[in-house]
């Protein structure tokens, strides 16, 4: 079920009303959340509910056993059982065919053609997200940072919580699970804040991301028909498409949760205003970045074993992040690019600082901010080419065309699937979104709006909803899938 669908427009109001009806009794409320979450996920494909249920059962009982067990060897066995079940599902459904294809390609390099067919495997929506979420519960108990819960309904609800089930944010049990044991009272301001955040997320998804997808799909799916300028436009549009699509989903998820009294972590913090790739990853997909920091980077040794081991650990985090995003070489290269740049930034930090000081280029100055933000954005966009390209060969064609600085001679405002009005409207909405997020951070526009009279406030809400409906539905893109559903 998509957040931007008619089905969800019917589902959510019913769930919202019934949720507050059951809110006085914690067990009834949590059971209702669980049923609603399973219905939400099963609406897509009920058969894959079994995977969530199995993972939940395994980690619930292993968590209790881990807490009581004192033997280090037995505790490791229990942890490995959790890893085997959860990562086993993930590897089979997401990477099985990738391993077969890579195996066949490796033999073909030596002139040996293997006849091994791949399997017709459907990737369960959100498996990467809920797998990491439930794994963090078991790992934290193993590290004795968390005590297990004895309430199986609350735990199952934590794993399957429908607002963030299929595309995050990836919540830690230490933050989200205790919220299932709190009683909430209906708070008008909190509900209104949640609904406004949902509207903002829908605006980013339906009005910006889905419209930019027209140009992105046209250029990236027809790499032999276009040249440099068209691919530059397509790549920049993809940068904002994926941001508005994914951050839009996160905003909606956080907003839905807020209307129910729950608090989810912020997943994005204006990433395209970053002045380095290191800063970019502090602002982009924060829940995944911190997950890899705590469960991959630190266990590998972090920065405790010398600078070269630190560089290796940093690179491995982003290499694994690339694989997490998709079973294809394009994702591996995307992760490797970010890993290499992060390592270079770490290794050359002092030299770069002295160089910038010598030429009086200060990151805090207006010119310095613009310069470093632009350079960072260019690097991010270059890496996005591999992320979005349909194949490695396509990505190389696109890069070759971009650096040839050529043009296909086609009209940008008509041949790429948009007319002139739509093209410039898309640019306007991108600038509007960036301006809003920047100014909202500085002046908190919600507070400014709250100071206005009732008529002004509700006129703004009504106009916003109408704009989203009209512009979002226009072009029949109102039920398009969120990009991160494929992960």
Short mmCIF file of C-alpha atoms in Angstrom, two decimals:
data_model
loop_
_atom_site.label_atom_id
_atom_site.label_comp_id
_atom_site.label_asym_id
_atom_site.label_seq_id
_atom_site.Cartn_x
_atom_site.Cartn_y
_atom_site.Cartn_z
CA UNK A 1 0.00 0.00 0.00
CA UNK A 2 1.48 3.34 -1.05
CA UNK A 3 1.15 6.47 1.09
CA UNK A 4 0.22 8.36 -2.08
CA UNK A 5 -2.68 6.06 -3.03
CA UNK A 6 -6.45 6.10 -2.69
CA UNK A 7 -6.19 2.88 -0.68
CA UNK A 8 -4.11 4.60 1.98
CA UNK A 9 -6.40 7.65 1.92
CA UNK A 10 -9.14 5.26 3.06
CA UNK A 11 -6.94 3.11 5.33
CA UNK A 12 -5.33 5.84 7.42
CA UNK A 13 -8.45 7.74 8.66
CA UNK A 14 -10.01 4.41 9.74
CA UNK A 15 -6.82 3.36 11.54
CA UNK A 16 -6.46 6.81 13.11
CA UNK A 17 -9.98 6.77 14.60
CA UNK A 18 -9.78 3.17 15.81
CA UNK A 19 -6.29 3.72 17.23
CA UNK A 20 -7.51 6.48 19.52
CA UNK A 21 -10.56 4.38 20.40
CA UNK A 22 -8.25 1.61 21.68
CA UNK A 23 -5.63 3.99 23.11
CA UNK A 24 -6.71 3.70 26.77
CA UNK A 25 -5.78 0.01 26.93
CA UNK A 26 -2.10 -0.50 26.03
CA UNK A 27 -2.38 -4.15 25.09
CA UNK A 28 -5.47 -3.58 22.92
CA UNK A 29 -3.81 -0.56 21.33
CA UNK A 30 -0.61 -2.45 20.51
CA UNK A 31 -2.55 -5.42 19.20
CA UNK A 32 -4.52 -3.09 16.95
CA UNK A 33 -1.26 -1.52 15.68
CA UNK A 34 0.03 -5.00 14.90
CA UNK A 35 -3.12 -5.99 12.99
CA UNK A 36 -3.13 -2.68 11.08
CA UNK A 37 0.57 -3.07 10.26
CA UNK A 38 0.15 -6.62 8.99
CA UNK A 39 -2.83 -5.54 6.89
CA UNK A 40 -0.80 -2.62 5.51
CA UNK A 41 2.08 -4.89 4.50
CA UNK A 42 -0.11 -7.83 3.43
CA UNK A 43 -2.07 -5.54 1.12
CA UNK A 44 0.98 -5.64 -1.16
CA UNK A 45 1.65 -9.39 -0.88
CA UNK A 46 0.31 -11.31 2.12
CA UNK A 47 2.63 -14.27 1.48
CA UNK A 48 5.68 -12.29 2.61
CA UNK A 49 4.12 -11.59 6.00
CA UNK A 50 5.55 -14.95 7.04
CA UNK A 51 9.09 -13.51 6.77
CA UNK A 52 8.31 -10.67 9.19
CA UNK A 53 6.56 -13.05 11.59
CA UNK A 54 9.45 -15.56 11.54
CA UNK A 55 12.05 -12.82 12.10
CA UNK A 56 9.97 -11.42 14.95
CA UNK A 57 9.58 -14.82 16.64
CA UNK A 58 13.27 -15.65 16.27
CA UNK A 59 14.55 -12.36 17.69
CA UNK A 60 11.97 -12.20 20.47
CA UNK A 61 12.94 -15.59 21.89
CA UNK A 62 16.65 -15.26 21.16
CA UNK A 63 16.62 -11.87 22.88
CA UNK A 64 15.18 -13.43 26.05
CA UNK A 65 17.68 -16.31 25.92
CA UNK A 66 20.62 -13.95 25.35
CA UNK A 67 19.74 -11.86 28.37
CA UNK A 68 19.67 -14.88 30.69
CA UNK A 69 22.64 -16.75 29.22
CA UNK A 70 26.03 -16.20 30.89
CA UNK A 71 28.23 -18.46 28.77
CA UNK A 72 30.10 -16.37 26.13
CA UNK A 73 30.13 -19.29 23.68
CA UNK A 74 26.40 -19.94 23.99
CA UNK A 75 25.67 -16.23 23.69
CA UNK A 76 27.63 -16.10 20.43
CA UNK A 77 25.74 -19.13 19.12
CA UNK A 78 22.43 -17.41 19.90
CA UNK A 79 23.59 -14.22 18.17
CA UNK A 80 24.75 -16.19 15.11
CA UNK A 81 21.34 -17.89 14.94
CA UNK A 82 19.65 -14.49 14.74
CA UNK A 83 22.12 -13.32 12.10
CA UNK A 84 21.70 -16.54 10.14
CA UNK A 85 17.90 -16.31 9.99
CA UNK A 86 17.62 -12.59 9.28
CA UNK A 87 20.57 -12.19 6.94
CA UNK A 88 19.74 -15.55 5.37
CA UNK A 89 16.35 -14.23 4.25
CA UNK A 90 17.95 -11.00 3.03
CA UNK A 91 20.74 -12.74 1.10
CA UNK A 92 18.41 -15.26 -0.52
CA UNK A 93 15.77 -12.82 -1.71
CA UNK A 94 18.05 -9.91 -2.56
CA UNK A 95 21.42 -11.36 -3.53
CA UNK A 96 21.01 -14.98 -4.65
CA UNK A 97 20.75 -14.16 -8.36
CA UNK A 98 23.51 -11.55 -8.06
CA UNK A 99 25.92 -14.17 -6.69
CA UNK A 100 24.99 -16.62 -9.47
CA UNK A 101 25.51 -13.99 -12.19
CA UNK A 102 28.82 -12.87 -10.67
CA UNK A 103 29.96 -16.50 -10.43
CA UNK A 104 29.13 -17.11 -14.10
CA UNK A 105 30.81 -13.84 -15.18
CA UNK A 106 33.98 -14.73 -13.26
CA UNK A 107 34.30 -18.06 -15.10
CA UNK A 108 33.57 -16.42 -18.45
CA UNK A 109 36.69 -14.26 -18.00
CA UNK A 110 38.74 -17.47 -18.25
CA UNK A 111 36.86 -18.72 -21.31
CA UNK A 112 34.62 -21.10 -19.35
CA UNK A 113 30.91 -20.64 -20.04
CA UNK A 114 28.69 -22.01 -17.28
CA UNK A 115 25.03 -22.75 -17.93
CA UNK A 116 23.46 -21.79 -14.61
CA UNK A 117 20.03 -20.19 -14.66
CA UNK A 118 18.93 -17.58 -12.16
CA UNK A 119 15.75 -17.98 -10.15
CA UNK A 120 12.57 -15.96 -10.50
CA UNK A 121 12.70 -14.38 -7.04
CA UNK A 122 10.46 -11.50 -5.96
CA UNK A 123 12.12 -9.08 -3.55
CA UNK A 124 9.89 -8.53 -0.49
CA UNK A 125 9.21 -4.83 0.04
CA UNK A 126 11.17 -3.32 2.92
CA UNK A 127 13.12 -6.48 3.81
CA UNK A 128 16.39 -4.53 4.16
CA UNK A 129 14.76 -2.08 6.56
CA UNK A 130 12.92 -4.35 8.98
CA UNK A 131 15.81 -6.85 8.94
CA UNK A 132 18.22 -4.18 10.19
CA UNK A 133 15.68 -2.93 12.71
CA UNK A 134 15.08 -6.31 14.37
CA UNK A 135 18.80 -7.22 14.18
CA UNK A 136 19.72 -4.12 16.16
CA UNK A 137 17.46 -5.39 18.98
CA UNK A 138 19.32 -8.71 19.24
CA UNK A 139 22.77 -7.15 18.87
CA UNK A 140 22.07 -4.54 21.57
CA UNK A 141 20.95 -7.28 23.96
CA UNK A 142 24.09 -9.27 23.12
CA UNK A 143 26.21 -6.19 23.94
CA UNK A 144 24.19 -5.78 27.18
CA UNK A 145 23.04 -2.32 26.13
CA UNK A 146 19.35 -3.31 26.19
CA UNK A 147 17.03 -5.51 28.20
CA UNK A 148 14.56 -7.68 26.28
CA UNK A 149 10.85 -7.14 26.51
CA UNK A 150 8.48 -9.80 27.82
CA UNK A 151 5.56 -8.33 25.88
CA UNK A 152 5.46 -10.26 22.59
CA UNK A 153 2.68 -8.08 21.14
CA UNK A 154 4.66 -4.89 21.78
CA UNK A 155 7.78 -6.40 20.21
CA UNK A 156 5.96 -7.65 17.13
CA UNK A 157 4.37 -4.21 16.77
CA UNK A 158 7.80 -2.58 17.04
CA UNK A 159 9.14 -4.74 14.19
CA UNK A 160 6.10 -4.25 11.94
CA UNK A 161 5.11 -0.65 12.82
CA UNK A 162 3.44 0.31 9.54
CA UNK A 163 4.50 3.98 9.11
CA UNK A 164 8.19 3.03 8.82
CA UNK A 165 7.97 -0.67 7.99
CA UNK A 166 8.93 -0.66 4.32
CA UNK A 167 11.31 2.30 3.92
CA UNK A 168 12.37 3.48 7.36
CA UNK A 169 13.55 5.38 9.26
CA UNK A 170 15.38 2.33 10.68
CA UNK A 171 14.55 2.67 14.36
CA UNK A 172 16.50 1.30 17.30
CA UNK A 173 14.65 -0.72 19.90
CA UNK A 174 16.07 1.54 22.61
CA UNK A 175 14.20 4.48 21.08
CA UNK A 176 11.00 3.09 19.57
CA UNK A 177 10.16 -0.01 21.62
CA UNK A 178 9.65 1.85 24.95
CA UNK A 179 7.07 4.04 23.20
CA UNK A 180 4.78 1.00 22.90
CA UNK A 181 4.54 0.96 26.70
CA UNK A 182 3.52 4.61 27.02
CA UNK A 183 -0.04 5.85 27.14
CA UNK A 184 -0.79 8.77 24.86
CA UNK A 185 -3.60 11.27 25.05
CA UNK A 186 -5.01 12.96 22.00
CA UNK A 187 -3.08 16.17 21.41
CA UNK A 188 -4.57 18.48 18.80
CA UNK A 189 -1.34 20.42 18.16
CA UNK A 190 0.66 17.23 17.79
CA UNK A 191 -1.87 15.70 15.40
CA UNK A 192 -1.97 18.89 13.34
CA UNK A 193 1.83 18.99 13.22
CA UNK A 194 1.85 15.39 12.01
CA UNK A 195 -0.70 16.05 9.28
CA UNK A 196 1.23 19.10 8.06
CA UNK A 197 4.40 17.01 7.88
CA UNK A 198 2.48 14.38 5.90
CA UNK A 199 1.31 17.08 3.47
CA UNK A 200 4.87 18.32 3.04
CA UNK A 201 6.05 14.78 2.36
CA UNK A 202 3.28 14.25 -0.20
CA UNK A 203 4.19 17.54 -1.86
CA UNK A 204 7.81 16.46 -2.23
CA UNK A 205 6.80 13.04 -3.53
CA UNK A 206 3.84 13.79 -5.80
CA UNK A 207 4.54 17.31 -7.01
CA UNK A 208 8.34 17.27 -7.28
CA UNK A 209 9.73 13.71 -7.36
CA UNK A 210 7.11 12.14 -9.63
CA UNK A 211 7.34 15.03 -12.08
CA UNK A 212 11.14 14.93 -12.21
CA UNK A 213 10.88 11.19 -12.85
CA UNK A 214 9.57 11.95 -16.35
CA UNK A 215 12.89 13.45 -17.45
CA UNK A 216 14.99 11.04 -15.38
CA UNK A 217 13.33 7.94 -16.86
CA UNK A 218 13.47 9.33 -20.38
CA UNK A 219 17.22 10.04 -20.27
CA UNK A 220 18.45 7.08 -18.22
CA UNK A 221 16.28 4.53 -20.06
CA UNK A 222 17.39 5.74 -23.51
CA UNK A 223 21.12 6.35 -23.15
CA UNK A 224 21.81 6.07 -26.88
CA UNK A 225 19.35 8.82 -27.77
CA UNK A 226 20.77 11.72 -25.77
CA UNK A 227 24.02 13.60 -25.22
CA UNK A 228 25.86 15.57 -22.53
CA UNK A 229 23.49 18.42 -21.68
CA UNK A 230 20.47 16.12 -21.48
CA UNK A 231 22.30 13.72 -19.15
CA UNK A 232 23.45 16.59 -16.95
CA UNK A 233 19.83 17.69 -16.60
CA UNK A 234 18.67 14.12 -16.05
CA UNK A 235 21.31 13.54 -13.35
CA UNK A 236 20.53 16.75 -11.48
CA UNK A 237 16.82 15.97 -11.69
CA UNK A 238 17.50 12.49 -10.32
CA UNK A 239 19.42 13.97 -7.39
CA UNK A 240 16.31 15.91 -6.40
CA UNK A 241 13.92 13.13 -7.40
CA UNK A 242 15.51 10.59 -5.06
CA UNK A 243 15.80 13.16 -2.27
CA UNK A 244 12.20 14.35 -2.54
CA UNK A 245 10.95 10.77 -2.96
CA UNK A 246 12.83 9.27 -0.02
CA UNK A 247 12.74 12.22 2.37
CA UNK A 248 9.08 12.66 1.39
CA UNK A 249 8.41 9.07 2.51
CA UNK A 250 10.27 9.71 5.78
CA UNK A 251 8.28 12.91 6.40
CA UNK A 252 5.01 11.05 5.86
CA UNK A 253 6.13 8.20 8.13
CA UNK A 254 7.20 10.59 10.88
CA UNK A 255 3.97 12.59 10.44
CA UNK A 256 1.74 9.50 10.66
CA UNK A 257 3.56 8.37 13.79
CA UNK A 258 3.24 11.82 15.32
CA UNK A 259 -0.55 11.79 14.90
CA UNK A 260 -0.53 8.58 16.98
CA UNK A 261 1.76 9.99 19.68
CA UNK A 262 4.92 8.21 18.49
CA UNK A 263 8.24 9.91 17.80
CA UNK A 264 10.47 8.65 14.97
CA UNK A 265 14.01 9.85 14.37
CA UNK A 266 14.74 12.48 11.74
CA UNK A 267 16.14 10.81 8.62
CA UNK A 268 17.30 13.83 6.57
CA UNK A 269 18.81 17.18 7.48
CA UNK A 270 19.07 19.27 4.29
CA UNK A 271 21.80 17.05 2.74
CA UNK A 272 22.30 19.14 -0.39
CA UNK A 273 23.55 22.02 1.77
CA UNK A 274 26.50 19.86 2.87
CA UNK A 275 30.02 21.25 2.41
CA UNK A 276 31.74 17.84 2.22
CA UNK A 277 30.86 14.21 1.54
CA UNK A 278 31.50 13.44 5.21
CA UNK A 279 28.92 16.06 6.15
CA UNK A 280 26.57 14.76 3.45
CA UNK A 281 26.45 11.37 5.17
CA UNK A 282 25.65 13.02 8.49
CA UNK A 283 22.60 14.52 6.81
CA UNK A 284 21.48 11.82 4.33
CA UNK A 285 19.57 8.68 5.41
CA UNK A 286 20.69 9.32 8.98
CA UNK A 287 19.09 6.16 10.39
CA UNK A 288 21.11 3.96 8.00
CA UNK A 289 24.35 5.93 8.44
CA UNK A 290 24.19 5.63 12.23
CA UNK A 291 23.23 1.93 11.94
CA UNK A 292 26.37 1.21 9.90
CA UNK A 293 28.44 3.31 12.30
CA UNK A 294 27.28 1.37 15.37
CA UNK A 295 27.02 -2.16 13.93
CA UNK A 296 29.72 -2.21 11.22
CA UNK A 297 32.28 0.59 11.63
CA UNK A 298 32.78 0.33 15.41
CA UNK A 299 32.87 -3.53 15.48
CA UNK A 300 35.50 -3.40 12.69
CA UNK A 301 37.64 -1.32 15.03
CA UNK A 302 36.45 2.19 14.22
CA UNK A 303 39.33 4.63 14.55
CA UNK A 304 41.05 2.75 17.37
CA UNK A 305 43.72 0.85 15.43
CA UNK A 306 45.68 3.44 13.52
CA UNK A 307 44.89 5.65 10.56
CA UNK A 308 45.24 3.02 7.83
CA UNK A 309 42.88 0.62 9.58
CA UNK A 310 40.52 3.55 10.07
CA UNK A 311 40.61 4.25 6.33
CA UNK A 312 39.90 0.59 5.60
CA UNK A 313 37.00 0.53 8.04
CA UNK A 314 35.49 3.69 6.54
CA UNK A 315 35.77 2.33 3.02
CA UNK A 316 34.21 -1.01 4.02
CA UNK A 317 31.21 0.76 5.56
CA UNK A 318 30.40 2.47 2.28
CA UNK A 319 31.25 -0.58 0.21
CA UNK A 320 28.75 -2.59 2.28
CA UNK A 321 26.28 0.30 2.06
CA UNK A 322 26.46 0.06 -1.73
CA UNK A 323 25.71 -3.67 -1.61
CA UNK A 324 22.87 -3.03 0.86
CA UNK A 325 21.24 -0.70 -1.65
CA UNK A 326 21.19 -3.19 -4.50
CA UNK A 327 22.55 -6.41 -5.94
CA UNK A 328 24.37 -4.87 -8.91
CA UNK A 329 27.85 -3.59 -9.71
CA UNK A 330 26.45 -0.09 -10.19
CA UNK A 331 25.52 0.07 -6.49
CA UNK A 332 28.90 -1.35 -5.48
CA UNK A 333 30.67 1.38 -7.47
CA UNK A 334 28.34 4.03 -6.03
CA UNK A 335 29.25 2.94 -2.51
CA UNK A 336 32.95 2.70 -3.39
CA UNK A 337 32.98 6.27 -4.77
CA UNK A 338 31.59 7.62 -1.50
CA UNK A 339 33.99 5.43 0.46
CA UNK A 340 37.04 6.65 -1.48
CA UNK A 341 36.03 10.32 -1.13
CA UNK A 342 35.36 9.90 2.62
CA UNK A 343 38.82 8.32 3.07
CA UNK A 344 40.48 11.09 1.02
CA UNK A 345 38.72 13.76 3.10
CA UNK A 346 39.89 12.05 6.27
CA UNK A 347 43.47 11.58 5.04
CA UNK A 348 43.94 15.08 3.62
CA UNK A 349 42.04 17.07 6.24
CA UNK A 350 45.01 18.99 7.66
CA UNK A 351 46.57 19.65 4.23
CA UNK A 352 43.30 20.92 2.78
CA UNK A 353 42.73 23.16 5.80
CA UNK A 354 46.15 24.80 5.40
CA UNK A 355 45.64 25.17 1.65
CA UNK A 356 42.23 26.80 2.05
CA UNK A 357 43.62 29.14 4.72
CA UNK A 358 46.49 30.14 2.43
CA UNK A 359 44.10 31.17 -0.33
CA UNK A 360 41.66 32.66 2.22
CA UNK A 361 38.84 30.27 1.33
CA UNK A 362 36.76 29.98 4.49
CA UNK A 363 33.85 27.51 4.71
CA UNK A 364 32.06 29.97 6.98
CA UNK A 365 32.07 32.80 4.43
CA UNK A 366 29.28 33.17 1.91
CA UNK A 367 31.57 32.45 -1.05
CA UNK A 368 33.19 29.56 0.80
CA UNK A 369 29.82 27.97 1.57
CA UNK A 370 28.67 28.27 -2.04
CA UNK A 371 31.98 26.85 -3.33
CA UNK A 372 32.07 23.80 -1.05
CA UNK A 373 28.33 23.09 -1.37
CA UNK A 374 28.67 23.18 -5.17
CA UNK A 375 31.71 20.87 -5.23
CA UNK A 376 30.00 18.41 -2.87
CA UNK A 377 26.81 18.44 -4.95
CA UNK A 378 28.78 17.73 -8.15
CA UNK A 379 30.49 14.72 -6.53
CA UNK A 380 27.18 13.41 -5.19
CA UNK A 381 25.55 13.79 -8.61
CA UNK A 382 28.45 11.98 -10.30
CA UNK A 383 27.94 9.04 -7.94
CA UNK A 384 24.16 9.16 -8.51
CA UNK A 385 24.79 8.26 -12.18
CA UNK A 386 25.88 4.76 -11.12
CA UNK A 387 23.05 4.51 -8.61
CA UNK A 388 20.36 5.27 -11.22
CA UNK A 389 21.84 3.73 -14.38
CA UNK A 390 20.21 0.49 -15.53
CA UNK A 391 23.61 -1.15 -16.02
CA UNK A 392 27.32 -0.47 -15.69
CA UNK A 393 27.64 -0.04 -19.46
CA UNK A 394 24.83 2.55 -19.43
CA UNK A 395 26.55 4.52 -16.68
CA UNK A 396 29.80 4.61 -18.67
CA UNK A 397 27.95 5.82 -21.79
CA UNK A 398 26.31 8.60 -19.76
CA UNK A 399 29.62 9.72 -18.23
CA UNK A 400 31.32 9.67 -21.64
CA UNK A 401 28.53 11.81 -23.10
CA UNK A 402 28.64 14.27 -20.22
CA UNK A 403 32.39 14.84 -20.56
CA UNK A 404 32.05 15.20 -24.31
CA UNK A 405 29.97 18.34 -23.63
CA UNK A 406 27.78 17.57 -26.63
CA UNK A 407 24.10 17.93 -27.33
CA UNK A 408 21.72 15.70 -29.22
CA UNK A 409 20.10 18.76 -30.73
CA UNK A 410 16.75 17.87 -29.21
CA UNK A 411 14.60 20.42 -27.44
CA UNK A 412 15.09 20.11 -23.69
CA UNK A 413 11.56 21.31 -22.93
CA UNK A 414 9.77 18.95 -25.30
CA UNK A 415 11.92 15.96 -26.23
CA UNK A 416 12.52 14.93 -22.59
CA UNK A 417 8.83 14.33 -21.93
CA UNK A 418 7.92 17.76 -20.59
CA UNK A 419 6.56 20.88 -22.17
CA UNK A 420 8.12 24.24 -21.42
CA UNK A 421 5.70 25.11 -18.61
CA UNK A 422 6.23 21.77 -16.86
CA UNK A 423 10.01 22.03 -17.15
CA UNK A 424 10.27 25.49 -15.62
CA UNK A 425 7.61 24.63 -13.04
CA UNK A 426 9.80 21.70 -11.96
CA UNK A 427 12.76 24.05 -11.51
CA UNK A 428 10.57 26.43 -9.52
CA UNK A 429 9.36 23.65 -7.20
CA UNK A 430 12.94 22.50 -6.57
CA UNK A 431 13.97 26.03 -5.61
CA UNK A 432 10.82 26.44 -3.51
CA UNK A 433 11.54 23.20 -1.64
CA UNK A 434 15.17 24.15 -0.97
CA UNK A 435 14.18 27.67 0.13
CA UNK A 436 11.45 26.34 2.41
CA UNK A 437 13.69 23.79 4.12
CA UNK A 438 16.47 26.33 4.58
CA UNK A 439 14.20 29.06 5.95
CA UNK A 440 12.19 26.60 8.07
CA UNK A 441 15.40 25.55 9.81
CA UNK A 442 16.31 29.14 10.57
CA UNK A 443 12.96 30.69 11.42
CA UNK A 444 10.60 27.75 12.07
CA UNK A 445 7.77 28.65 9.69
CA UNK A 446 5.35 26.43 11.65
CA UNK A 447 5.68 28.82 14.60
CA UNK A 448 5.23 31.84 12.34
CA UNK A 449 2.11 30.27 10.83
CA UNK A 450 0.77 29.51 14.28
CA UNK A 451 0.80 33.23 15.09
CA UNK A 452 -1.63 33.95 12.26
CA UNK A 453 -5.39 34.04 12.75
CA UNK A 454 -7.56 30.96 12.19
CA UNK A 455 -8.74 32.03 8.73
CA UNK A 456 -5.20 32.57 7.42
CA UNK A 457 -3.94 29.29 8.87
CA UNK A 458 -6.76 27.13 7.53
CA UNK A 459 -6.68 28.90 4.17
CA UNK A 460 -3.02 27.95 3.93
CA UNK A 461 -3.78 24.33 4.86
CA UNK A 462 -6.63 24.09 2.35
CA UNK A 463 -4.66 25.67 -0.50
CA UNK A 464 -1.68 23.39 0.23
CA UNK A 465 -3.87 20.29 0.10
CA UNK A 466 -5.54 21.40 -3.13
CA UNK A 467 -2.16 22.15 -4.78
CA UNK A 468 -0.86 18.70 -3.84
CA UNK A 469 -3.97 16.96 -5.14
CA UNK A 470 -4.15 18.90 -8.40
CA UNK A 471 -0.44 18.94 -9.24
CA UNK A 472 0.17 15.46 -7.87
CA UNK A 473 -2.67 13.79 -9.71
CA UNK A 474 -1.95 15.71 -12.91
CA UNK A 475 -0.20 13.33 -15.24
CA UNK A 476 -1.44 10.18 -13.47
CA UNK A 477 1.61 9.89 -11.22
CA UNK A 478 -0.38 9.87 -7.98
CA UNK A 479 0.20 6.20 -7.18
CA UNK A 480 3.81 5.75 -8.26
CA UNK A 481 5.99 3.55 -6.10
CA UNK A 482 8.49 5.10 -3.72
CA UNK A 483 12.05 4.56 -4.97
CA UNK A 484 13.29 2.97 -1.76
CA UNK A 485 10.63 0.25 -1.89
CA UNK A 486 13.09 -1.65 -4.10
CA UNK A 487 15.58 -1.84 -1.24
#
